Amino acid sequence: MPVDFSGTWNLISNDNFEGYMVALGIDFATRKIAKMLKPQKVIKQDGDSFYIHTTSTFRDYLLQFKIGEEFEEDNKGLDNRKCKSLVTWENDKLVCVQTGEKKNRGWTHWLEGDDLHLELRCENQVCKQVFKRA
Ligand code: YOG
C-alpha cells in the first residue's frame, strides 16, 4: 500500500519561507503579506493521480499531475515562471523536480507521524513546512 496524503491540512510551521521567496524573486511587499499566511492544503490522491490545492486568504494555487508524467507548470500567482515538472515516488516520499530558469527547484512531501511535511527548494534555499490534519 502506498502512502496516502489525501486530506485537508493546515500549516503549523514554516521555516525559511522568506529565503525561499527571495530565491524565487518575490518582491518585498508580496513577501510581507505571504509570510503572514497560514495556508491550507487539500490533497486528493487517486492511484497515480494527484490534486494539491494550496489555499490562503491572499492567493491559492492548484496543481494536478500524474506520477511519472512530465507536465508544464505555470506557477501562476506564485513567481509566474513556467517550468517542466516531474513528480515521482522515492520510497514513501513524493518528489517533484521543477526544471526551468531557477536551479535546484523542486519540493518533497512525506508523512511523519500524523503530520504532513513539505520541503520547498530553490537555488540554495530550503523552506521546511509542517501541516496537521484540519
Ligand atoms: O506546493 O508548490 O504541495 O503546488 C509556495 C509559495 C503566496 C503568494 C506555495 C501564496 C511560494 C505570494 C505553493 C501562498 C512563494 C508568494 C499560498 C507551494 C510565491 C509567491 C498559495 C507548492 C506544492 C506541494 C504543490
PDB file of N, CA, C and O in Angstrom, residues 22-98:
ATOM      1  N   VAL A  22      12.735  34.864  -1.513  1.00  0.00           N
ATOM      2  CA  VAL A  22      13.796  35.719  -2.079  1.00  0.00           C
ATOM      3  C   VAL A  22      14.436  35.006  -3.273  1.00  0.00           C
ATOM      4  O   VAL A  22      14.648  35.608  -4.329  1.00  0.00           O
ATOM      5  N   ALA A  23      14.728  33.714  -3.120  1.00  0.00           N
ATOM      6  CA  ALA A  23      15.332  32.939  -4.215  1.00  0.00           C
ATOM      7  C   ALA A  23      14.427  32.924  -5.449  1.00  0.00           C
ATOM      8  O   ALA A  23      14.910  32.897  -6.580  1.00  0.00           O
ATOM      9  N   LEU A  24      13.105  32.958  -5.213  1.00  0.00           N
ATOM     10  CA  LEU A  24      12.154  32.971  -6.336  1.00  0.00           C
ATOM     11  C   LEU A  24      11.960  34.368  -6.914  1.00  0.00           C
ATOM     12  O   LEU A  24      11.251  34.540  -7.910  1.00  0.00           O
ATOM     13  N   GLY A  25      12.560  35.367  -6.264  1.00  0.00           N
ATOM     14  CA  GLY A  25      12.452  36.738  -6.775  1.00  0.00           C
ATOM     15  C   GLY A  25      11.143  37.425  -6.428  1.00  0.00           C
ATOM     16  O   GLY A  25      10.728  38.372  -7.103  1.00  0.00           O
ATOM     17  N   ILE A  26      10.481  36.965  -5.357  1.00  0.00           N
ATOM     18  CA  ILE A  26       9.218  37.591  -4.927  1.00  0.00           C
ATOM     19  C   ILE A  26       9.544  38.958  -4.300  1.00  0.00           C
ATOM     20  O   ILE A  26      10.456  39.072  -3.476  1.00  0.00           O
ATOM     21  N   ASP A  27       8.788  39.975  -4.690  1.00  0.00           N
ATOM     22  CA  ASP A  27       9.096  41.331  -4.220  1.00  0.00           C
ATOM     23  C   ASP A  27       8.786  41.499  -2.724  1.00  0.00           C
ATOM     24  O   ASP A  27       8.020  40.733  -2.146  1.00  0.00           O
ATOM     25  N   PHE A  28       9.373  42.531  -2.131  1.00  0.00           N
ATOM     26  CA  PHE A  28       9.298  42.787  -0.688  1.00  0.00           C
ATOM     27  C   PHE A  28       7.858  42.852  -0.186  1.00  0.00           C
ATOM     28  O   PHE A  28       7.493  42.193   0.796  1.00  0.00           O
ATOM     29  N   ALA A  29       7.029  43.640  -0.845  1.00  0.00           N
ATOM     30  CA  ALA A  29       5.654  43.846  -0.372  1.00  0.00           C
ATOM     31  C   ALA A  29       4.868  42.537  -0.374  1.00  0.00           C
ATOM     32  O   ALA A  29       4.131  42.227   0.581  1.00  0.00           O
ATOM     33  N   THR A  30       5.058  41.751  -1.426  1.00  0.00           N
ATOM     34  CA  THR A  30       4.352  40.462  -1.523  1.00  0.00           C
ATOM     35  C   THR A  30       4.853  39.495  -0.450  1.00  0.00           C
ATOM     36  O   THR A  30       4.074  38.765   0.160  1.00  0.00           O
ATOM     37  N   ARG A  31       6.168  39.528  -0.198  1.00  0.00           N
ATOM     38  CA  ARG A  31       6.740  38.650   0.844  1.00  0.00           C
ATOM     39  C   ARG A  31       6.170  38.988   2.213  1.00  0.00           C
ATOM     40  O   ARG A  31       5.904  38.094   3.020  1.00  0.00           O
ATOM     41  N   LYS A  32       6.000  40.274   2.492  1.00  0.00           N
ATOM     42  CA  LYS A  32       5.475  40.690   3.796  1.00  0.00           C
ATOM     43  C   LYS A  32       4.085  40.115   4.014  1.00  0.00           C
ATOM     44  O   LYS A  32       3.750  39.677   5.109  1.00  0.00           O
ATOM     45  N   ILE A  33       3.269  40.124   2.984  1.00  0.00           N
ATOM     46  CA  ILE A  33       1.917  39.546   3.083  1.00  0.00           C
ATOM     47  C   ILE A  33       2.008  38.023   3.185  1.00  0.00           C
ATOM     48  O   ILE A  33       1.400  37.408   4.060  1.00  0.00           O
ATOM     49  N   ALA A  34       2.811  37.434   2.289  1.00  0.00           N
ATOM     50  CA  ALA A  34       2.855  35.966   2.167  1.00  0.00           C
ATOM     51  C   ALA A  34       3.339  35.305   3.451  1.00  0.00           C
ATOM     52  O   ALA A  34       2.851  34.232   3.823  1.00  0.00           O
ATOM     53  N   LYS A  35       4.280  35.950   4.162  1.00  0.00           N
ATOM     54  CA  LYS A  35       4.840  35.290   5.342  1.00  0.00           C
ATOM     55  C   LYS A  35       3.864  35.269   6.518  1.00  0.00           C
ATOM     56  O   LYS A  35       4.045  34.507   7.461  1.00  0.00           O
ATOM     57  N   MET A  36       2.798  36.094   6.444  1.00  0.00           N
ATOM     58  CA  MET A  36       1.767  36.107   7.498  1.00  0.00           C
ATOM     59  C   MET A  36       0.720  35.012   7.287  1.00  0.00           C
ATOM     60  O   MET A  36      -0.065  34.735   8.180  1.00  0.00           O
ATOM     61  N   LEU A  37       0.704  34.412   6.095  1.00  0.00           N
ATOM     62  CA  LEU A  37      -0.373  33.479   5.744  1.00  0.00           C
ATOM     63  C   LEU A  37      -0.223  32.141   6.463  1.00  0.00           C
ATOM     64  O   LEU A  37       0.882  31.726   6.795  1.00  0.00           O
ATOM     65  N   LYS A  38      -1.349  31.509   6.683  1.00  0.00           N
ATOM     66  CA  LYS A  38      -1.371  30.134   7.213  1.00  0.00           C
ATOM     67  C   LYS A  38      -2.114  29.275   6.186  1.00  0.00           C
ATOM     68  O   LYS A  38      -3.291  28.957   6.354  1.00  0.00           O
ATOM     69  N   PRO A  39      -1.439  28.909   5.100  1.00  0.00           N
ATOM     70  CA  PRO A  39      -2.121  28.181   4.026  1.00  0.00           C
ATOM     71  C   PRO A  39      -2.654  26.821   4.462  1.00  0.00           C
ATOM     72  O   PRO A  39      -2.153  26.215   5.417  1.00  0.00           O
ATOM     73  N   GLN A  40      -3.669  26.408   3.743  1.00  0.00           N
ATOM     74  CA  GLN A  40      -4.246  25.081   3.930  1.00  0.00           C
ATOM     75  C   GLN A  40      -4.000  24.295   2.641  1.00  0.00           C
ATOM     76  O   GLN A  40      -4.029  24.885   1.555  1.00  0.00           O
ATOM     77  N   LYS A  41      -3.768  22.995   2.780  1.00  0.00           N
ATOM     78  CA  LYS A  41      -3.659  22.143   1.584  1.00  0.00           C
ATOM     79  C   LYS A  41      -4.779  21.118   1.590  1.00  0.00           C
ATOM     80  O   LYS A  41      -4.997  20.443   2.601  1.00  0.00           O
ATOM     81  N   VAL A  42      -5.439  21.012   0.439  1.00  0.00           N
ATOM     82  CA  VAL A  42      -6.389  19.918   0.228  1.00  0.00           C
ATOM     83  C   VAL A  42      -5.736  18.998  -0.794  1.00  0.00           C
ATOM     84  O   VAL A  42      -5.418  19.428  -1.914  1.00  0.00           O
ATOM     85  N   ILE A  43      -5.500  17.768  -0.389  1.00  0.00           N
ATOM     86  CA  ILE A  43      -4.848  16.792  -1.273  1.00  0.00           C
ATOM     87  C   ILE A  43      -5.803  15.659  -1.559  1.00  0.00           C
ATOM     88  O   ILE A  43      -6.420  15.106  -0.644  1.00  0.00           O
ATOM     89  N   LYS A  44      -5.939  15.343  -2.859  1.00  0.00           N
ATOM     90  CA  LYS A  44      -6.723  14.184  -3.289  1.00  0.00           C
ATOM     91  C   LYS A  44      -5.794  13.283  -4.075  1.00  0.00           C
ATOM     92  O   LYS A  44      -5.181  13.713  -5.055  1.00  0.00           O
ATOM     93  N   GLN A  45      -5.684  12.058  -3.613  1.00  0.00           N
ATOM     94  CA  GLN A  45      -4.769  11.090  -4.220  1.00  0.00           C
ATOM     95  C   GLN A  45      -5.585   9.897  -4.666  1.00  0.00           C
ATOM     96  O   GLN A  45      -6.250   9.265  -3.862  1.00  0.00           O
ATOM     97  N   ASP A  46      -5.507   9.614  -5.980  1.00  0.00           N
ATOM     98  CA  ASP A  46      -6.281   8.511  -6.544  1.00  0.00           C
ATOM     99  C   ASP A  46      -5.355   7.719  -7.459  1.00  0.00           C
ATOM    100  O   ASP A  46      -5.146   8.095  -8.611  1.00  0.00           O
ATOM    101  N   GLY A  47      -4.775   6.670  -6.940  1.00  0.00           N
ATOM    102  CA  GLY A  47      -3.772   5.920  -7.700  1.00  0.00           C
ATOM    103  C   GLY A  47      -2.586   6.819  -7.996  1.00  0.00           C
ATOM    104  O   GLY A  47      -1.991   7.382  -7.083  1.00  0.00           O
ATOM    105  N   ASP A  48      -2.289   6.993  -9.292  1.00  0.00           N
ATOM    106  CA  ASP A  48      -1.155   7.826  -9.699  1.00  0.00           C
ATOM    107  C   ASP A  48      -1.544   9.296  -9.899  1.00  0.00           C
ATOM    108  O   ASP A  48      -0.703  10.105 -10.269  1.00  0.00           O
ATOM    109  N   SER A  49      -2.821   9.618  -9.692  1.00  0.00           N
ATOM    110  CA  SER A  49      -3.292  10.986  -9.930  1.00  0.00           C
ATOM    111  C   SER A  49      -3.365  11.777  -8.628  1.00  0.00           C
ATOM    112  O   SER A  49      -3.915  11.283  -7.633  1.00  0.00           O
ATOM    113  N   PHE A  50      -2.845  12.987  -8.693  1.00  0.00           N
ATOM    114  CA  PHE A  50      -2.838  13.862  -7.525  1.00  0.00           C
ATOM    115  C   PHE A  50      -3.480  15.204  -7.834  1.00  0.00           C
ATOM    116  O   PHE A  50      -3.357  15.722  -8.951  1.00  0.00           O
ATOM    117  N   TYR A  51      -4.132  15.734  -6.823  1.00  0.00           N
ATOM    118  CA  TYR A  51      -4.715  17.075  -6.830  1.00  0.00           C
ATOM    119  C   TYR A  51      -4.214  17.716  -5.546  1.00  0.00           C
ATOM    120  O   TYR A  51      -4.456  17.184  -4.459  1.00  0.00           O
ATOM    121  N   ILE A  52      -3.464  18.797  -5.659  1.00  0.00           N
ATOM    122  CA  ILE A  52      -2.982  19.506  -4.468  1.00  0.00           C
ATOM    123  C   ILE A  52      -3.406  20.964  -4.587  1.00  0.00           C
ATOM    124  O   ILE A  52      -2.905  21.698  -5.446  1.00  0.00           O
ATOM    125  N   HIS A  53      -4.352  21.368  -3.741  1.00  0.00           N
ATOM    126  CA  HIS A  53      -4.854  22.740  -3.771  1.00  0.00           C
ATOM    127  C   HIS A  53      -4.350  23.448  -2.514  1.00  0.00           C
ATOM    128  O   HIS A  53      -4.727  23.084  -1.401  1.00  0.00           O
ATOM    129  N   THR A  54      -3.479  24.422  -2.708  1.00  0.00           N
ATOM    130  CA  THR A  54      -2.959  25.214  -1.592  1.00  0.00           C
ATOM    131  C   THR A  54      -3.759  26.509  -1.572  1.00  0.00           C
ATOM    132  O   THR A  54      -3.786  27.235  -2.576  1.00  0.00           O
ATOM    133  N   THR A  55      -4.428  26.776  -0.461  1.00  0.00           N
ATOM    134  CA  THR A  55      -5.289  27.954  -0.402  1.00  0.00           C
ATOM    135  C   THR A  55      -4.871  28.866   0.746  1.00  0.00           C
ATOM    136  O   THR A  55      -4.305  28.417   1.746  1.00  0.00           O
ATOM    137  N   SER A  56      -5.167  30.149   0.560  1.00  0.00           N
ATOM    138  CA  SER A  56      -4.920  31.128   1.621  1.00  0.00           C
ATOM    139  C   SER A  56      -5.864  32.298   1.388  1.00  0.00           C
ATOM    140  O   SER A  56      -6.549  32.360   0.357  1.00  0.00           O
ATOM    141  N   THR A  57      -5.867  33.241   2.319  1.00  0.00           N
ATOM    142  CA  THR A  57      -6.726  34.412   2.185  1.00  0.00           C
ATOM    143  C   THR A  57      -6.240  35.354   1.084  1.00  0.00           C
ATOM    144  O   THR A  57      -6.984  36.227   0.633  1.00  0.00           O
ATOM    145  N   PHE A  58      -4.985  35.162   0.647  1.00  0.00           N
ATOM    146  CA  PHE A  58      -4.363  36.073  -0.325  1.00  0.00           C
ATOM    147  C   PHE A  58      -4.409  35.509  -1.742  1.00  0.00           C
ATOM    148  O   PHE A  58      -4.912  36.153  -2.674  1.00  0.00           O
ATOM    149  N   ARG A  59      -3.886  34.293  -1.905  1.00  0.00           N
ATOM    150  CA  ARG A  59      -3.871  33.629  -3.218  1.00  0.00           C
ATOM    151  C   ARG A  59      -4.030  32.136  -3.014  1.00  0.00           C
ATOM    152  O   ARG A  59      -3.806  31.639  -1.919  1.00  0.00           O
ATOM    153  N   ASP A  60      -4.364  31.445  -4.084  1.00  0.00           N
ATOM    154  CA  ASP A  60      -4.363  29.992  -3.997  1.00  0.00           C
ATOM    155  C   ASP A  60      -3.718  29.404  -5.243  1.00  0.00           C
ATOM    156  O   ASP A  60      -3.547  30.093  -6.260  1.00  0.00           O
ATOM    157  N   TYR A  61      -3.332  28.159  -5.132  1.00  0.00           N
ATOM    158  CA  TYR A  61      -2.591  27.515  -6.215  1.00  0.00           C
ATOM    159  C   TYR A  61      -3.028  26.062  -6.331  1.00  0.00           C
ATOM    160  O   TYR A  61      -2.991  25.312  -5.354  1.00  0.00           O
ATOM    161  N   LEU A  62      -3.432  25.687  -7.546  1.00  0.00           N
ATOM    162  CA  LEU A  62      -3.888  24.315  -7.793  1.00  0.00           C
ATOM    163  C   LEU A  62      -2.895  23.578  -8.675  1.00  0.00           C
ATOM    164  O   LEU A  62      -2.490  24.080  -9.730  1.00  0.00           O
ATOM    165  N   LEU A  63      -2.497  22.401  -8.231  1.00  0.00           N
ATOM    166  CA  LEU A  63      -1.589  21.570  -9.012  1.00  0.00           C
ATOM    167  C   LEU A  63      -2.222  20.191  -9.185  1.00  0.00           C
ATOM    168  O   LEU A  63      -2.650  19.578  -8.210  1.00  0.00           O
ATOM    169  N   GLN A  64      -2.294  19.740 -10.436  1.00  0.00           N
ATOM    170  CA  GLN A  64      -2.790  18.390 -10.712  1.00  0.00           C
ATOM    171  C   GLN A  64      -1.773  17.691 -11.602  1.00  0.00           C
ATOM    172  O   GLN A  64      -1.276  18.280 -12.567  1.00  0.00           O
ATOM    173  N   PHE A  65      -1.458  16.457 -11.263  1.00  0.00           N
ATOM    174  CA  PHE A  65      -0.415  15.743 -12.016  1.00  0.00           C
ATOM    175  C   PHE A  65      -0.579  14.236 -11.830  1.00  0.00           C
ATOM    176  O   PHE A  65      -1.326  13.783 -10.948  1.00  0.00           O
ATOM    177  N   LYS A  66       0.137  13.517 -12.683  1.00  0.00           N
ATOM    178  CA  LYS A  66       0.238  12.070 -12.537  1.00  0.00           C
ATOM    179  C   LYS A  66       1.698  11.699 -12.307  1.00  0.00           C
ATOM    180  O   LYS A  66       2.596  12.288 -12.938  1.00  0.00           O
ATOM    181  N   ILE A  67       1.908  10.731 -11.457  1.00  0.00           N
ATOM    182  CA  ILE A  67       3.256  10.246 -11.163  1.00  0.00           C
ATOM    183  C   ILE A  67       3.947   9.807 -12.460  1.00  0.00           C
ATOM    184  O   ILE A  67       3.359   9.073 -13.267  1.00  0.00           O
ATOM    185  N   GLY A  68       5.185  10.281 -12.660  1.00  0.00           N
ATOM    186  CA  GLY A  68       5.983   9.840 -13.799  1.00  0.00           C
ATOM    187  C   GLY A  68       5.672  10.507 -15.119  1.00  0.00           C
ATOM    188  O   GLY A  68       6.289  10.180 -16.126  1.00  0.00           O
ATOM    189  N   GLU A  69       4.708  11.446 -15.130  1.00  0.00           N
ATOM    190  CA  GLU A  69       4.368  12.158 -16.380  1.00  0.00           C
ATOM    191  C   GLU A  69       4.771  13.626 -16.259  1.00  0.00           C
ATOM    192  O   GLU A  69       4.188  14.376 -15.474  1.00  0.00           O
ATOM    193  N   GLU A  70       5.765  14.031 -17.066  1.00  0.00           N
ATOM    194  CA  GLU A  70       6.217  15.422 -17.024  1.00  0.00           C
ATOM    195  C   GLU A  70       5.113  16.354 -17.535  1.00  0.00           C
ATOM    196  O   GLU A  70       4.392  16.003 -18.463  1.00  0.00           O
ATOM    197  N   PHE A  71       4.985  17.499 -16.908  1.00  0.00           N
ATOM    198  CA  PHE A  71       3.959  18.462 -17.309  1.00  0.00           C
ATOM    199  C   PHE A  71       4.516  19.873 -17.231  1.00  0.00           C
ATOM    200  O   PHE A  71       5.527  20.130 -16.579  1.00  0.00           O
ATOM    201  N   GLU A  72       3.835  20.802 -17.913  1.00  0.00           N
ATOM    202  CA  GLU A  72       4.163  22.230 -17.871  1.00  0.00           C
ATOM    203  C   GLU A  72       3.508  22.820 -16.647  1.00  0.00           C
ATOM    204  O   GLU A  72       2.294  22.684 -16.476  1.00  0.00           O
ATOM    205  N   GLU A  73       4.282  23.489 -15.819  1.00  0.00           N
ATOM    206  CA  GLU A  73       3.721  24.142 -14.642  1.00  0.00           C
ATOM    207  C   GLU A  73       3.874  25.643 -14.824  1.00  0.00           C
ATOM    208  O   GLU A  73       4.947  26.105 -15.233  1.00  0.00           O
ATOM    209  N   ASP A  74       2.816  26.417 -14.530  1.00  0.00           N
ATOM    210  CA  ASP A  74       2.896  27.868 -14.799  1.00  0.00           C
ATOM    211  C   ASP A  74       3.158  28.712 -13.544  1.00  0.00           C
ATOM    212  O   ASP A  74       3.475  29.888 -13.652  1.00  0.00           O
ATOM    213  N   ASN A  75       3.015  28.092 -12.355  1.00  0.00           N
ATOM    214  CA  ASN A  75       3.278  28.818 -11.105  1.00  0.00           C
ATOM    215  C   ASN A  75       2.531  30.155 -11.037  1.00  0.00           C
ATOM    216  O   ASN A  75       3.037  31.139 -10.498  1.00  0.00           O
ATOM    217  N   LYS A  76       1.323  30.141 -11.594  1.00  0.00           N
ATOM    218  CA  LYS A  76       0.512  31.359 -11.662  1.00  0.00           C
ATOM    219  C   LYS A  76       0.134  31.859 -10.264  1.00  0.00           C
ATOM    220  O   LYS A  76      -0.334  31.095  -9.428  1.00  0.00           O
ATOM    221  N   GLY A  77       0.406  33.132 -10.025  1.00  0.00           N
ATOM    222  CA  GLY A  77       0.142  33.730  -8.723  1.00  0.00           C
ATOM    223  C   GLY A  77       1.253  33.506  -7.721  1.00  0.00           C
ATOM    224  O   GLY A  77       1.252  34.079  -6.636  1.00  0.00           O
ATOM    225  N   LEU A  78       2.224  32.672  -8.104  1.00  0.00           N
ATOM    226  CA  LEU A  78       3.414  32.478  -7.263  1.00  0.00           C
ATOM    227  C   LEU A  78       4.506  33.342  -7.895  1.00  0.00           C
ATOM    228  O   LEU A  78       4.414  34.545  -7.860  1.00  0.00           O
ATOM    229  N   ASP A  79       5.524  32.742  -8.531  1.00  0.00           N
ATOM    230  CA  ASP A  79       6.518  33.584  -9.225  1.00  0.00           C
ATOM    231  C   ASP A  79       6.210  33.712 -10.715  1.00  0.00           C
ATOM    232  O   ASP A  79       6.929  34.434 -11.431  1.00  0.00           O
ATOM    233  N   ASN A  80       5.162  33.005 -11.172  1.00  0.00           N
ATOM    234  CA  ASN A  80       4.720  33.073 -12.576  1.00  0.00           C
ATOM    235  C   ASN A  80       5.750  32.587 -13.596  1.00  0.00           C
ATOM    236  O   ASN A  80       5.579  32.836 -14.790  1.00  0.00           O
ATOM    237  N   ARG A  81       6.793  31.887 -13.150  1.00  0.00           N
ATOM    238  CA  ARG A  81       7.754  31.319 -14.108  1.00  0.00           C
ATOM    239  C   ARG A  81       7.298  29.938 -14.532  1.00  0.00           C
ATOM    240  O   ARG A  81       6.993  29.110 -13.688  1.00  0.00           O
ATOM    241  N   LYS A  82       7.328  29.702 -15.825  1.00  0.00           N
ATOM    242  CA  LYS A  82       6.975  28.365 -16.298  1.00  0.00           C
ATOM    243  C   LYS A  82       8.145  27.418 -16.059  1.00  0.00           C
ATOM    244  O   LYS A  82       9.305  27.816 -16.102  1.00  0.00           O
ATOM    245  N   CYS A  83       7.807  26.165 -15.790  1.00  0.00           N
ATOM    246  CA  CYS A  83       8.845  25.140 -15.685  1.00  0.00           C
ATOM    247  C   CYS A  83       8.252  23.804 -16.124  1.00  0.00           C
ATOM    248  O   CYS A  83       7.045  23.686 -16.315  1.00  0.00           O
ATOM    249  N   LYS A  84       9.124  22.833 -16.327  1.00  0.00           N
ATOM    250  CA  LYS A  84       8.699  21.457 -16.619  1.00  0.00           C
ATOM    251  C   LYS A  84       8.825  20.698 -15.309  1.00  0.00           C
ATOM    252  O   LYS A  84       9.912  20.693 -14.705  1.00  0.00           O
ATOM    253  N   SER A  85       7.730  20.088 -14.900  1.00  0.00           N
ATOM    254  CA  SER A  85       7.722  19.430 -13.607  1.00  0.00           C
ATOM    255  C   SER A  85       7.501  17.936 -13.753  1.00  0.00           C
ATOM    256  O   SER A  85       6.772  17.483 -14.636  1.00  0.00           O
ATOM    257  N   LEU A  86       8.139  17.194 -12.873  1.00  0.00           N
ATOM    258  CA  LEU A  86       8.012  15.735 -12.858  1.00  0.00           C
ATOM    259  C   LEU A  86       7.966  15.282 -11.409  1.00  0.00           C
ATOM    260  O   LEU A  86       8.853  15.612 -10.619  1.00  0.00           O
ATOM    261  N   VAL A  87       6.917  14.518 -11.087  1.00  0.00           N
ATOM    262  CA  VAL A  87       6.769  14.022  -9.719  1.00  0.00           C
ATOM    263  C   VAL A  87       6.925  12.502  -9.725  1.00  0.00           C
ATOM    264  O   VAL A  87       6.310  11.809 -10.546  1.00  0.00           O
ATOM    265  N   THR A  88       7.757  12.014  -8.835  1.00  0.00           N
ATOM    266  CA  THR A  88       7.976  10.562  -8.720  1.00  0.00           C
ATOM    267  C   THR A  88       7.976  10.161  -7.246  1.00  0.00           C
ATOM    268  O   THR A  88       8.109  11.012  -6.365  1.00  0.00           O
ATOM    269  N   TRP A  89       7.822   8.870  -7.001  1.00  0.00           N
ATOM    270  CA  TRP A  89       7.992   8.328  -5.653  1.00  0.00           C
ATOM    271  C   TRP A  89       9.458   8.014  -5.420  1.00  0.00           C
ATOM    272  O   TRP A  89      10.095   7.391  -6.276  1.00  0.00           O
ATOM    273  N   GLU A  90       9.974   8.425  -4.288  1.00  0.00           N
ATOM    274  CA  GLU A  90      11.279   7.941  -3.822  1.00  0.00           C
ATOM    275  C   GLU A  90      11.001   7.286  -2.480  1.00  0.00           C
ATOM    276  O   GLU A  90      10.853   7.964  -1.471  1.00  0.00           O
ATOM    277  N   ASN A  91      10.847   5.968  -2.489  1.00  0.00           N
ATOM    278  CA  ASN A  91      10.313   5.241  -1.336  1.00  0.00           C
ATOM    279  C   ASN A  91       8.963   5.867  -0.978  1.00  0.00           C
ATOM    280  O   ASN A  91       8.116   5.961  -1.848  1.00  0.00           O
ATOM    281  N   ASP A  92       8.774   6.316   0.252  1.00  0.00           N
ATOM    282  CA  ASP A  92       7.473   6.879   0.637  1.00  0.00           C
ATOM    283  C   ASP A  92       7.423   8.394   0.509  1.00  0.00           C
ATOM    284  O   ASP A  92       6.521   9.033   1.044  1.00  0.00           O
ATOM    285  N   LYS A  93       8.407   8.975  -0.184  1.00  0.00           N
ATOM    286  CA  LYS A  93       8.410  10.423  -0.384  1.00  0.00           C
ATOM    287  C   LYS A  93       7.971  10.766  -1.799  1.00  0.00           C
ATOM    288  O   LYS A  93       8.347  10.079  -2.759  1.00  0.00           O
ATOM    289  N   LEU A  94       7.180  11.817  -1.903  1.00  0.00           N
ATOM    290  CA  LEU A  94       6.719  12.321  -3.193  1.00  0.00           C
ATOM    291  C   LEU A  94       7.667  13.454  -3.580  1.00  0.00           C
ATOM    292  O   LEU A  94       7.744  14.471  -2.877  1.00  0.00           O
ATOM    293  N   VAL A  95       8.408  13.257  -4.673  1.00  0.00           N
ATOM    294  CA  VAL A  95       9.471  14.196  -5.028  1.00  0.00           C
ATOM    295  C   VAL A  95       9.159  14.867  -6.370  1.00  0.00           C
ATOM    296  O   VAL A  95       8.939  14.183  -7.377  1.00  0.00           O
ATOM    297  N   CYS A  96       9.143  16.205  -6.373  1.00  0.00           N
ATOM    298  CA  CYS A  96       8.913  16.970  -7.599  1.00  0.00           C
ATOM    299  C   CYS A  96      10.182  17.714  -7.995  1.00  0.00           C
ATOM    300  O   CYS A  96      10.783  18.419  -7.172  1.00  0.00           O
ATOM    301  N   VAL A  97      10.586  17.547  -9.252  1.00  0.00           N
ATOM    302  CA  VAL A  97      11.687  18.319  -9.819  1.00  0.00           C
ATOM    303  C   VAL A  97      11.075  19.317 -10.789  1.00  0.00           C
ATOM    304  O   VAL A  97      10.319  18.938 -11.690  1.00  0.00           O
ATOM    305  N   GLN A  98      11.365  20.603 -10.589  1.00  0.00           N
ATOM    306  CA  GLN A  98      10.811  21.684 -11.419  1.00  0.00           C
ATOM    307  C   GLN A  98      11.944  22.283 -12.249  1.00  0.00           C
ATOM    308  O   GLN A  98      12.708  23.118 -11.780  1.00  0.00           O
TER     309      GLN A  98
END
